[in-house]
């Protein structure tokens, strides 16, 4: 397995409006958890604490999160029309309740279904003959082998060669950046993979809803398997969703926080994805992501920018060569208050939806 993981961890591979019109929602009967209503404002200064590896931190300005009356749990929407799914009663969405559930949009009349592990909210879901393929950097993570290896050596290798601090320390940094939105809101773990951080979010008890979202069916199966294996994991406030990062199935301004761990470099169009994240975030909502920066000694490589562009063309894998690239993406997509934490190749960034 070490040989396989080593070969697969090439830098070129490691890098994945709503209006008010209602939609129909049908769910399999299950033990429903209460719908949390949220009406709080926080003014907390974000400070990512430096950990033992010696990570540099840039502080952010105080933020206030505004509540617009949308329930923190009723956030799912048609990925075609962006109209939110609604129900007159508590939908009780959870890991256990999505199997057999269906969602019909009253605008486009399309119906989406939940299977044993997740809800498929991709635009092409339900198509009989049509199928879509993504760039190599996305399709690779849809394979059973990579999905199986991801939490069994692949992700852990980032600590060794990439400077990632490890899941527990990363999660502490994430919580520091998310302080302005803690207190019973919702969080989307985008490109969640096997759900390493989704489970940490759920166990923390800091959010009323945790959405583990990925485009890979096999990653979501692995995620579901880990959830079932882990003891004392609260499943009632957690759902698994298959979706395209550039076509998020959430109502506009309905999400409190979006986390994307080691993922933005794999997305076919990082700017399109961050634009979608900006759309779904509430005013004051926070986006936190980790990735790799190929600067330092790598900046001495001749024609580095041309190599990065060619790599993107061939594999779909984005090689970020400076922190300013990530800041540009966030600013171009309407996010403000960019801040970062660095350690070798590792970088954690955060930006906020303006109030």
mmCIF file of C-alpha atoms in Angstrom:
data_model
loop_
_atom_site.group_PDB
_atom_site.id
_atom_site.type_symbol
_atom_site.label_atom_id
_atom_site.label_comp_id
_atom_site.label_asym_id
_atom_site.label_seq_id
_atom_site.Cartn_x
_atom_site.Cartn_y
_atom_site.Cartn_z
ATOM 1 C CA UNK A 1 0.000 0.000 0.000
ATOM 2 C CA UNK A 2 2.881 2.378 0.702
ATOM 3 C CA UNK A 3 4.020 2.030 -2.893
ATOM 4 C CA UNK A 4 0.552 2.706 -4.224
ATOM 5 C CA UNK A 5 0.039 5.752 -2.029
ATOM 6 C CA UNK A 6 3.455 7.100 -2.899
ATOM 7 C CA UNK A 7 2.761 6.850 -6.603
ATOM 8 C CA UNK A 8 -0.673 8.390 -6.297
ATOM 9 C CA UNK A 9 0.547 11.329 -4.250
ATOM 10 C CA UNK A 10 2.224 13.079 -7.159
ATOM 11 C CA UNK A 11 1.864 16.851 -6.895
ATOM 12 C CA UNK A 12 0.218 16.814 -10.295
ATOM 13 C CA UNK A 13 -2.559 14.495 -9.002
ATOM 14 C CA UNK A 14 -3.133 15.774 -5.478
ATOM 15 C CA UNK A 15 -4.484 18.747 -6.304
ATOM 16 C CA UNK A 16 -12.209 19.057 -6.742
ATOM 17 C CA UNK A 17 -31.058 32.339 -6.105
ATOM 18 C CA UNK A 18 -32.841 31.712 -5.150
ATOM 19 C CA UNK A 19 -36.220 33.361 -5.225
ATOM 20 C CA UNK A 20 -39.103 32.608 -2.886
ATOM 21 C CA UNK A 21 -40.924 30.057 -5.021
ATOM 22 C CA UNK A 22 -41.404 26.834 -3.049
ATOM 23 C CA UNK A 23 -40.463 23.296 -3.977
ATOM 24 C CA UNK A 24 -42.026 20.020 -2.917
ATOM 25 C CA UNK A 25 -40.295 17.850 -0.363
ATOM 26 C CA UNK A 26 -41.104 14.249 0.441
ATOM 27 C CA UNK A 27 -39.200 12.316 3.069
ATOM 28 C CA UNK A 28 -39.238 8.814 4.449
ATOM 29 C CA UNK A 29 -40.717 8.774 7.930
ATOM 30 C CA UNK A 30 -38.011 8.930 10.558
ATOM 31 C CA UNK A 31 -37.307 10.349 13.985
ATOM 32 C CA UNK A 32 -37.190 14.018 13.201
ATOM 33 C CA UNK A 33 -34.775 16.292 14.939
ATOM 34 C CA UNK A 34 -35.926 19.797 15.843
ATOM 35 C CA UNK A 35 -35.456 22.579 13.361
ATOM 36 C CA UNK A 36 -33.164 25.129 14.869
ATOM 37 C CA UNK A 37 -34.087 28.759 14.390
ATOM 38 C CA UNK A 38 -31.236 31.134 14.701
ATOM 39 C CA UNK A 39 -31.273 34.739 15.751
ATOM 40 C CA UNK A 40 -27.940 35.812 17.071
ATOM 41 C CA UNK A 41 -25.340 38.377 16.225
ATOM 42 C CA UNK A 42 -21.718 37.902 17.106
ATOM 43 C CA UNK A 43 -18.840 40.300 17.059
ATOM 44 C CA UNK A 44 -15.778 38.190 17.597
ATOM 45 C CA UNK A 45 -12.287 38.863 16.485
ATOM 46 C CA UNK A 46 -10.845 35.927 14.544
ATOM 47 C CA UNK A 47 -7.478 34.753 15.660
ATOM 48 C CA UNK A 48 -5.952 31.514 14.431
ATOM 49 C CA UNK A 49 -3.736 30.282 17.250
ATOM 50 C CA UNK A 50 -0.238 29.310 16.204
ATOM 51 C CA UNK A 51 0.450 25.652 16.823
ATOM 52 C CA UNK A 52 3.598 23.851 17.774
ATOM 53 C CA UNK A 53 4.905 23.690 14.207
ATOM 54 C CA UNK A 54 5.207 27.462 14.213
ATOM 55 C CA UNK A 55 2.488 28.687 11.875
ATOM 56 C CA UNK A 56 2.290 32.410 11.036
ATOM 57 C CA UNK A 57 -1.115 33.997 11.524
ATOM 58 C CA UNK A 58 -2.732 37.117 10.133
ATOM 59 C CA UNK A 59 -5.677 38.450 12.205
ATOM 60 C CA UNK A 60 -8.993 39.520 10.777
ATOM 61 C CA UNK A 61 -11.376 42.331 11.654
ATOM 62 C CA UNK A 62 -14.387 41.803 13.937
ATOM 63 C CA UNK A 63 -17.404 40.383 12.104
ATOM 64 C CA UNK A 64 -21.128 40.425 12.736
ATOM 65 C CA UNK A 65 -23.255 37.573 11.404
ATOM 66 C CA UNK A 66 -26.748 38.562 10.341
ATOM 67 C CA UNK A 67 -29.750 36.276 10.405
ATOM 68 C CA UNK A 68 -32.261 36.709 7.581
ATOM 69 C CA UNK A 69 -34.887 34.356 8.969
ATOM 70 C CA UNK A 70 -33.958 31.270 6.926
ATOM 71 C CA UNK A 71 -33.828 28.107 9.021
ATOM 72 C CA UNK A 72 -30.336 26.754 9.479
ATOM 73 C CA UNK A 73 -31.542 23.265 8.474
ATOM 74 C CA UNK A 74 -33.931 23.987 5.570
ATOM 75 C CA UNK A 75 -31.206 25.065 3.158
ATOM 76 C CA UNK A 76 -31.400 22.507 0.322
ATOM 77 C CA UNK A 77 -32.421 23.895 -3.059
ATOM 78 C CA UNK A 78 -32.839 22.793 -6.658
ATOM 79 C CA UNK A 79 -29.409 23.019 -8.341
ATOM 80 C CA UNK A 80 -31.097 24.071 -11.577
ATOM 81 C CA UNK A 81 -33.457 26.790 -10.323
ATOM 82 C CA UNK A 82 -31.871 27.539 -6.940
ATOM 83 C CA UNK A 83 -35.383 27.526 -5.475
ATOM 84 C CA UNK A 84 -35.263 26.231 -1.878
ATOM 85 C CA UNK A 85 -37.036 23.002 -1.045
ATOM 86 C CA UNK A 86 -39.636 23.716 1.618
ATOM 87 C CA UNK A 87 -42.030 21.796 3.791
ATOM 88 C CA UNK A 88 -44.846 22.768 6.129
ATOM 89 C CA UNK A 89 -43.474 20.367 8.715
ATOM 90 C CA UNK A 90 -40.021 19.536 10.009
ATOM 91 C CA UNK A 91 -38.241 17.508 7.289
ATOM 92 C CA UNK A 92 -36.001 15.810 9.851
ATOM 93 C CA UNK A 93 -33.102 15.390 7.435
ATOM 94 C CA UNK A 94 -30.365 13.159 8.800
ATOM 95 C CA UNK A 95 -27.970 10.429 7.689
ATOM 96 C CA UNK A 96 -30.603 7.844 8.543
ATOM 97 C CA UNK A 97 -33.619 9.555 6.952
ATOM 98 C CA UNK A 98 -32.409 10.358 3.414
ATOM 99 C CA UNK A 99 -32.844 6.831 2.040
ATOM 100 C CA UNK A 100 -36.076 6.782 0.056
ATOM 101 C CA UNK A 101 -36.554 10.537 0.315
ATOM 102 C CA UNK A 102 -37.509 12.612 -2.718
ATOM 103 C CA UNK A 103 -37.428 16.309 -3.546
ATOM 104 C CA UNK A 104 -39.460 17.776 -6.399
ATOM 105 C CA UNK A 105 -38.924 21.299 -7.656
ATOM 106 C CA UNK A 106 -42.198 23.073 -8.444
ATOM 107 C CA UNK A 107 -40.459 25.305 -10.961
ATOM 108 C CA UNK A 108 -38.648 22.837 -13.230
ATOM 109 C CA UNK A 109 -40.601 19.768 -11.988
ATOM 110 C CA UNK A 110 -37.434 17.744 -11.584
ATOM 111 C CA UNK A 111 -37.338 15.174 -8.785
ATOM 112 C CA UNK A 112 -34.197 14.333 -6.812
ATOM 113 C CA UNK A 113 -33.807 11.172 -4.766
ATOM 114 C CA UNK A 114 -31.924 9.989 -1.744
ATOM 115 C CA UNK A 115 -30.305 6.576 -1.803
ATOM 116 C CA UNK A 116 -28.861 4.446 0.987
ATOM 117 C CA UNK A 117 -25.905 6.762 1.589
ATOM 118 C CA UNK A 118 -26.657 10.235 0.223
ATOM 119 C CA UNK A 119 -28.947 12.647 -1.635
ATOM 120 C CA UNK A 120 -27.960 13.155 -5.286
ATOM 121 C CA UNK A 121 -28.434 16.853 -6.050
ATOM 122 C CA UNK A 122 -26.355 17.103 -9.208
ATOM 123 C CA UNK A 123 -28.014 18.636 -12.252
ATOM 124 C CA UNK A 124 -27.560 15.394 -14.216
ATOM 125 C CA UNK A 125 -28.970 13.153 -11.477
ATOM 126 C CA UNK A 126 -31.591 10.740 -12.782
ATOM 127 C CA UNK A 127 -30.340 10.874 -16.380
ATOM 128 C CA UNK A 128 -30.597 7.440 -17.997
ATOM 129 C CA UNK A 129 -28.184 7.678 -20.906
ATOM 130 C CA UNK A 130 -26.308 10.921 -20.400
ATOM 131 C CA UNK A 131 -23.205 10.975 -18.251
ATOM 132 C CA UNK A 132 -20.593 13.629 -17.533
ATOM 133 C CA UNK A 133 -16.875 13.270 -17.033
ATOM 134 C CA UNK A 134 -14.735 15.801 -15.226
ATOM 135 C CA UNK A 135 -10.994 16.558 -15.461
ATOM 136 C CA UNK A 136 -8.541 13.916 -14.264
ATOM 137 C CA UNK A 137 -8.092 15.624 -10.903
ATOM 138 C CA UNK A 138 -11.825 15.150 -10.255
ATOM 139 C CA UNK A 139 -12.416 11.774 -11.886
ATOM 140 C CA UNK A 140 -9.501 10.247 -9.972
ATOM 141 C CA UNK A 141 -11.337 10.756 -6.684
ATOM 142 C CA UNK A 142 -14.425 9.006 -8.050
ATOM 143 C CA UNK A 143 -12.565 5.706 -8.346
ATOM 144 C CA UNK A 144 -13.083 3.061 -5.628
ATOM 145 C CA UNK A 145 -9.309 2.684 -5.090
ATOM 146 C CA UNK A 146 -8.528 6.341 -4.387
ATOM 147 C CA UNK A 147 -11.700 6.712 -2.322
ATOM 148 C CA UNK A 148 -10.628 3.741 -0.199
ATOM 149 C CA UNK A 149 -7.058 4.977 0.213
ATOM 150 C CA UNK A 150 -7.903 8.579 0.981
ATOM 151 C CA UNK A 151 -8.230 8.203 4.751
ATOM 152 C CA UNK A 152 -5.969 5.164 4.892
ATOM 153 C CA UNK A 153 -2.680 6.861 4.080
ATOM 154 C CA UNK A 154 -3.305 9.336 1.278
ATOM 155 C CA UNK A 155 -4.498 12.326 3.349
ATOM 156 C CA UNK A 156 -2.033 11.543 6.137
ATOM 157 C CA UNK A 157 0.869 11.863 3.695
ATOM 158 C CA UNK A 158 0.112 15.585 3.380
ATOM 159 C CA UNK A 159 1.524 16.018 6.879
ATOM 160 C CA UNK A 160 4.900 14.657 5.758
ATOM 161 C CA UNK A 161 5.570 16.368 2.446
ATOM 162 C CA UNK A 162 3.076 19.247 2.515
ATOM 163 C CA UNK A 163 3.376 20.653 6.030
ATOM 164 C CA UNK A 164 -0.250 19.962 6.939
ATOM 165 C CA UNK A 165 -0.534 19.900 10.749
ATOM 166 C CA UNK A 166 -2.869 16.901 10.919
ATOM 167 C CA UNK A 167 -6.678 16.713 11.241
ATOM 168 C CA UNK A 168 -6.953 17.590 14.939
ATOM 169 C CA UNK A 169 -4.707 20.671 14.743
ATOM 170 C CA UNK A 170 -6.277 21.705 11.451
ATOM 171 C CA UNK A 171 -9.689 21.503 13.076
ATOM 172 C CA UNK A 172 -8.577 23.771 15.924
ATOM 173 C CA UNK A 173 -7.433 26.347 13.375
ATOM 174 C CA UNK A 174 -10.713 25.981 11.481
ATOM 175 C CA UNK A 175 -12.719 26.627 14.646
ATOM 176 C CA UNK A 176 -10.733 29.796 15.312
ATOM 177 C CA UNK A 177 -11.577 31.132 11.853
ATOM 178 C CA UNK A 178 -15.238 30.125 12.274
ATOM 179 C CA UNK A 179 -15.728 31.813 15.652
ATOM 180 C CA UNK A 180 -17.998 34.520 14.183
ATOM 181 C CA UNK A 181 -20.543 31.892 13.065
ATOM 182 C CA UNK A 182 -20.395 29.389 15.921
ATOM 183 C CA UNK A 183 -23.558 28.968 17.948
ATOM 184 C CA UNK A 184 -26.010 26.589 16.282
ATOM 185 C CA UNK A 185 -25.697 27.448 12.600
ATOM 186 C CA UNK A 186 -24.911 25.164 9.662
ATOM 187 C CA UNK A 187 -21.682 24.211 7.928
ATOM 188 C CA UNK A 188 -20.976 22.716 4.507
ATOM 189 C CA UNK A 189 -17.914 20.463 4.349
ATOM 190 C CA UNK A 190 -17.303 20.895 0.605
ATOM 191 C CA UNK A 191 -15.342 18.175 -1.227
ATOM 192 C CA UNK A 192 -15.526 16.272 2.038
ATOM 193 C CA UNK A 193 -13.888 13.106 0.697
ATOM 194 C CA UNK A 194 -14.323 10.315 3.228
ATOM 195 C CA UNK A 195 -15.732 12.769 5.757
ATOM 196 C CA UNK A 196 -12.731 13.216 8.049
ATOM 197 C CA UNK A 197 -13.679 16.797 8.913
ATOM 198 C CA UNK A 198 -17.421 16.249 8.522
ATOM 199 C CA UNK A 199 -17.266 13.874 11.481
ATOM 200 C CA UNK A 200 -15.221 16.358 13.508
ATOM 201 C CA UNK A 201 -17.804 19.064 12.796
ATOM 202 C CA UNK A 202 -20.617 16.736 13.868
ATOM 203 C CA UNK A 203 -18.884 15.616 17.067
ATOM 204 C CA UNK A 204 -18.028 19.184 18.050
ATOM 205 C CA UNK A 205 -21.687 20.045 18.636
ATOM 206 C CA UNK A 206 -21.040 23.553 17.322
ATOM 207 C CA UNK A 207 -23.484 23.329 14.402
ATOM 208 C CA UNK A 208 -27.149 22.327 14.113
ATOM 209 C CA UNK A 209 -26.537 20.883 10.631
ATOM 210 C CA UNK A 210 -23.419 19.436 9.014
ATOM 211 C CA UNK A 211 -23.565 18.749 5.266
ATOM 212 C CA UNK A 212 -20.893 16.397 3.951
ATOM 213 C CA UNK A 213 -20.745 17.274 0.243
ATOM 214 C CA UNK A 214 -18.736 15.666 -2.528
ATOM 215 C CA UNK A 215 -19.039 14.935 -6.252
ATOM 216 C CA UNK A 216 -17.628 11.413 -5.858
ATOM 217 C CA UNK A 217 -20.182 8.690 -5.185
ATOM 218 C CA UNK A 218 -17.467 6.386 -3.867
ATOM 219 C CA UNK A 219 -16.123 9.031 -1.487
ATOM 220 C CA UNK A 220 -19.619 9.467 -0.081
ATOM 221 C CA UNK A 221 -19.914 5.696 0.360
ATOM 222 C CA UNK A 222 -16.653 5.729 2.310
ATOM 223 C CA UNK A 223 -17.936 8.693 4.308
ATOM 224 C CA UNK A 224 -21.137 6.828 5.154
ATOM 225 C CA UNK A 225 -19.140 3.752 6.179
ATOM 226 C CA UNK A 226 -16.928 5.726 8.557
ATOM 227 C CA UNK A 227 -20.009 7.409 10.061
ATOM 228 C CA UNK A 228 -21.617 4.030 10.754
ATOM 229 C CA UNK A 229 -18.421 2.669 12.301
ATOM 230 C CA UNK A 230 -17.775 5.592 14.648
ATOM 231 C CA UNK A 231 -19.370 5.377 18.074
ATOM 232 C CA UNK A 232 -21.174 8.275 19.718
ATOM 233 C CA UNK A 233 -21.334 10.235 16.475
ATOM 234 C CA UNK A 234 -24.519 12.357 16.341
ATOM 235 C CA UNK A 235 -26.136 11.413 13.031
ATOM 236 C CA UNK A 236 -29.384 13.326 13.498
ATOM 237 C CA UNK A 237 -27.845 16.659 12.447
ATOM 238 C CA UNK A 238 -25.758 15.360 9.554
ATOM 239 C CA UNK A 239 -26.547 14.640 5.901
ATOM 240 C CA UNK A 240 -24.512 13.478 2.899
ATOM 241 C CA UNK A 241 -25.067 15.255 -0.425
ATOM 242 C CA UNK A 242 -23.651 14.609 -3.883
ATOM 243 C CA UNK A 243 -23.288 17.897 -5.742
ATOM 244 C CA UNK A 244 -21.154 19.858 -8.169
ATOM 245 C CA UNK A 245 -19.042 22.449 -6.372
ATOM 246 C CA UNK A 246 -19.836 24.909 -9.172
ATOM 247 C CA UNK A 247 -23.601 24.343 -8.853
ATOM 248 C CA UNK A 248 -24.326 24.129 -5.147
ATOM 249 C CA UNK A 249 -27.840 22.919 -4.201
ATOM 250 C CA UNK A 250 -28.421 25.466 -1.454
ATOM 251 C CA UNK A 251 -30.630 28.500 -1.165
ATOM 252 C CA UNK A 252 -28.973 31.861 -1.614
ATOM 253 C CA UNK A 253 -27.677 33.398 1.640
ATOM 254 C CA UNK A 254 -28.608 30.306 3.676
ATOM 255 C CA UNK A 255 -25.231 28.910 4.763
ATOM 256 C CA UNK A 256 -23.208 30.037 7.777
ATOM 257 C CA UNK A 257 -19.881 28.382 6.974
ATOM 258 C CA UNK A 258 -18.187 26.488 4.152
ATOM 259 C CA UNK A 259 -15.057 24.434 4.690
ATOM 260 C CA UNK A 260 -13.000 22.906 1.873
ATOM 261 C CA UNK A 261 -10.054 20.849 3.071
ATOM 262 C CA UNK A 262 -7.241 20.209 0.564
ATOM 263 C CA UNK A 263 -9.720 20.588 -2.285
ATOM 264 C CA UNK A 264 -9.657 23.936 -4.076
ATOM 265 C CA UNK A 265 -6.693 22.874 -6.233
ATOM 266 C CA UNK A 266 -8.777 19.954 -7.543
ATOM 267 C CA UNK A 267 -11.800 22.014 -8.578
ATOM 268 C CA UNK A 268 -12.215 22.383 -12.367
ATOM 269 C CA UNK A 269 -12.771 26.136 -11.931
ATOM 270 C CA UNK A 270 -11.800 27.484 -8.506
ATOM 271 C CA UNK A 271 -13.265 30.909 -9.300
ATOM 272 C CA UNK A 272 -16.649 29.454 -10.334
ATOM 273 C CA UNK A 273 -16.717 27.341 -7.181
ATOM 274 C CA UNK A 274 -15.826 30.226 -4.857
ATOM 275 C CA UNK A 275 -18.452 32.361 -6.594
ATOM 276 C CA UNK A 276 -21.049 29.699 -5.741
ATOM 277 C CA UNK A 277 -19.794 29.577 -2.170
ATOM 278 C CA UNK A 278 -20.153 33.352 -1.987
ATOM 279 C CA UNK A 279 -23.733 33.068 -3.287
ATOM 280 C CA UNK A 280 -24.860 30.562 -0.654
ATOM 281 C CA UNK A 281 -23.123 32.201 2.318
ATOM 282 C CA UNK A 282 -25.178 34.445 4.571
ATOM 283 C CA UNK A 283 -23.909 37.998 5.078
ATOM 284 C CA UNK A 284 -21.110 37.525 7.594
ATOM 285 C CA UNK A 285 -20.726 33.846 6.669
ATOM 286 C CA UNK A 286 -17.201 32.420 6.519
ATOM 287 C CA UNK A 287 -15.306 30.410 3.906
ATOM 288 C CA UNK A 288 -12.284 28.412 5.135
ATOM 289 C CA UNK A 289 -10.081 26.303 2.859
ATOM 290 C CA UNK A 290 -6.710 24.574 2.808
ATOM 291 C CA UNK A 291 -4.448 23.888 -0.145
ATOM 292 C CA UNK A 292 -0.805 23.880 -1.268
ATOM 293 C CA UNK A 293 1.349 26.846 -2.302
ATOM 294 C CA UNK A 294 4.234 26.050 -4.644
ATOM 295 C CA UNK A 295 6.442 29.018 -3.845
ATOM 296 C CA UNK A 296 9.840 29.274 -2.147
ATOM 297 C CA UNK A 297 12.371 27.028 -3.934
ATOM 298 C CA UNK A 298 9.710 26.093 -6.493
ATOM 299 C CA UNK A 299 9.577 29.716 -7.650
ATOM 300 C CA UNK A 300 13.106 29.271 -9.012
ATOM 301 C CA UNK A 301 11.919 26.672 -11.529
ATOM 302 C CA UNK A 302 12.169 28.163 -15.049
ATOM 303 C CA UNK A 303 8.805 28.856 -16.683
ATOM 304 C CA UNK A 304 6.999 27.936 -13.463
ATOM 305 C CA UNK A 305 3.801 29.749 -14.421
ATOM 306 C CA UNK A 306 3.741 28.076 -17.856
ATOM 307 C CA UNK A 307 4.230 24.681 -16.194
ATOM 308 C CA UNK A 308 1.348 25.401 -13.809
ATOM 309 C CA UNK A 309 -0.920 26.397 -16.701
ATOM 310 C CA UNK A 310 -0.026 23.306 -18.720
ATOM 311 C CA UNK A 311 -0.619 21.091 -15.681
ATOM 312 C CA UNK A 312 -4.059 22.647 -15.289
ATOM 313 C CA UNK A 313 -4.840 22.014 -18.954
ATOM 314 C CA UNK A 314 -3.766 18.369 -18.861
ATOM 315 C CA UNK A 315 -4.995 17.242 -15.430
ATOM 316 C CA UNK A 316 -7.385 19.916 -14.230
ATOM 317 C CA UNK A 317 -5.133 20.308 -11.211
ATOM 318 C CA UNK A 318 -4.503 23.922 -10.153
ATOM 319 C CA UNK A 319 -0.966 24.656 -8.933
ATOM 320 C CA UNK A 320 -1.077 27.813 -6.838
ATOM 321 C CA UNK A 321 2.278 29.575 -6.900
ATOM 322 C CA UNK A 322 1.464 32.416 -4.497
ATOM 323 C CA UNK A 323 -0.918 33.325 -1.706
ATOM 324 C CA UNK A 324 -2.025 36.362 -3.700
ATOM 325 C CA UNK A 325 -3.705 34.056 -6.247
ATOM 326 C CA UNK A 326 -6.040 32.776 -3.549
ATOM 327 C CA UNK A 327 -6.719 36.273 -2.283
ATOM 328 C CA UNK A 328 -7.515 37.397 -5.841
ATOM 329 C CA UNK A 329 -10.053 34.577 -6.237
ATOM 330 C CA UNK A 330 -11.799 35.477 -2.983
ATOM 331 C CA UNK A 331 -11.917 39.190 -3.777
ATOM 332 C CA UNK A 332 -13.104 38.571 -7.343
ATOM 333 C CA UNK A 333 -15.979 36.496 -5.955
ATOM 334 C CA UNK A 334 -17.110 39.133 -3.483
ATOM 335 C CA UNK A 335 -15.493 37.843 -0.303
ATOM 336 C CA UNK A 336 -13.596 40.154 2.035
ATOM 337 C CA UNK A 337 -11.297 40.005 5.052
ATOM 338 C CA UNK A 338 -8.858 37.524 3.509
ATOM 339 C CA UNK A 339 -6.475 36.009 6.041
ATOM 340 C CA UNK A 340 -4.162 33.012 6.064
ATOM 341 C CA UNK A 341 -2.024 30.573 8.026
ATOM 342 C CA UNK A 342 1.132 29.095 6.475
ATOM 343 C CA UNK A 343 3.464 26.202 7.198
ATOM 344 C CA UNK A 344 5.748 25.105 4.344
ATOM 345 C CA UNK A 345 3.475 24.176 1.406
ATOM 346 C CA UNK A 346 0.369 24.170 3.614
ATOM 347 C CA UNK A 347 -1.890 27.212 3.665
ATOM 348 C CA UNK A 348 -5.243 27.744 5.347
ATOM 349 C CA UNK A 349 -7.217 30.712 4.081
ATOM 350 C CA UNK A 350 -10.362 32.417 5.298
ATOM 351 C CA UNK A 351 -12.634 35.071 3.803
ATOM 352 C CA UNK A 352 -16.046 36.460 4.670
ATOM 353 C CA UNK A 353 -19.286 37.371 2.896
ATOM 354 C CA UNK A 354 -19.775 41.146 3.338
ATOM 355 C CA UNK A 355 -22.559 42.319 5.598
#
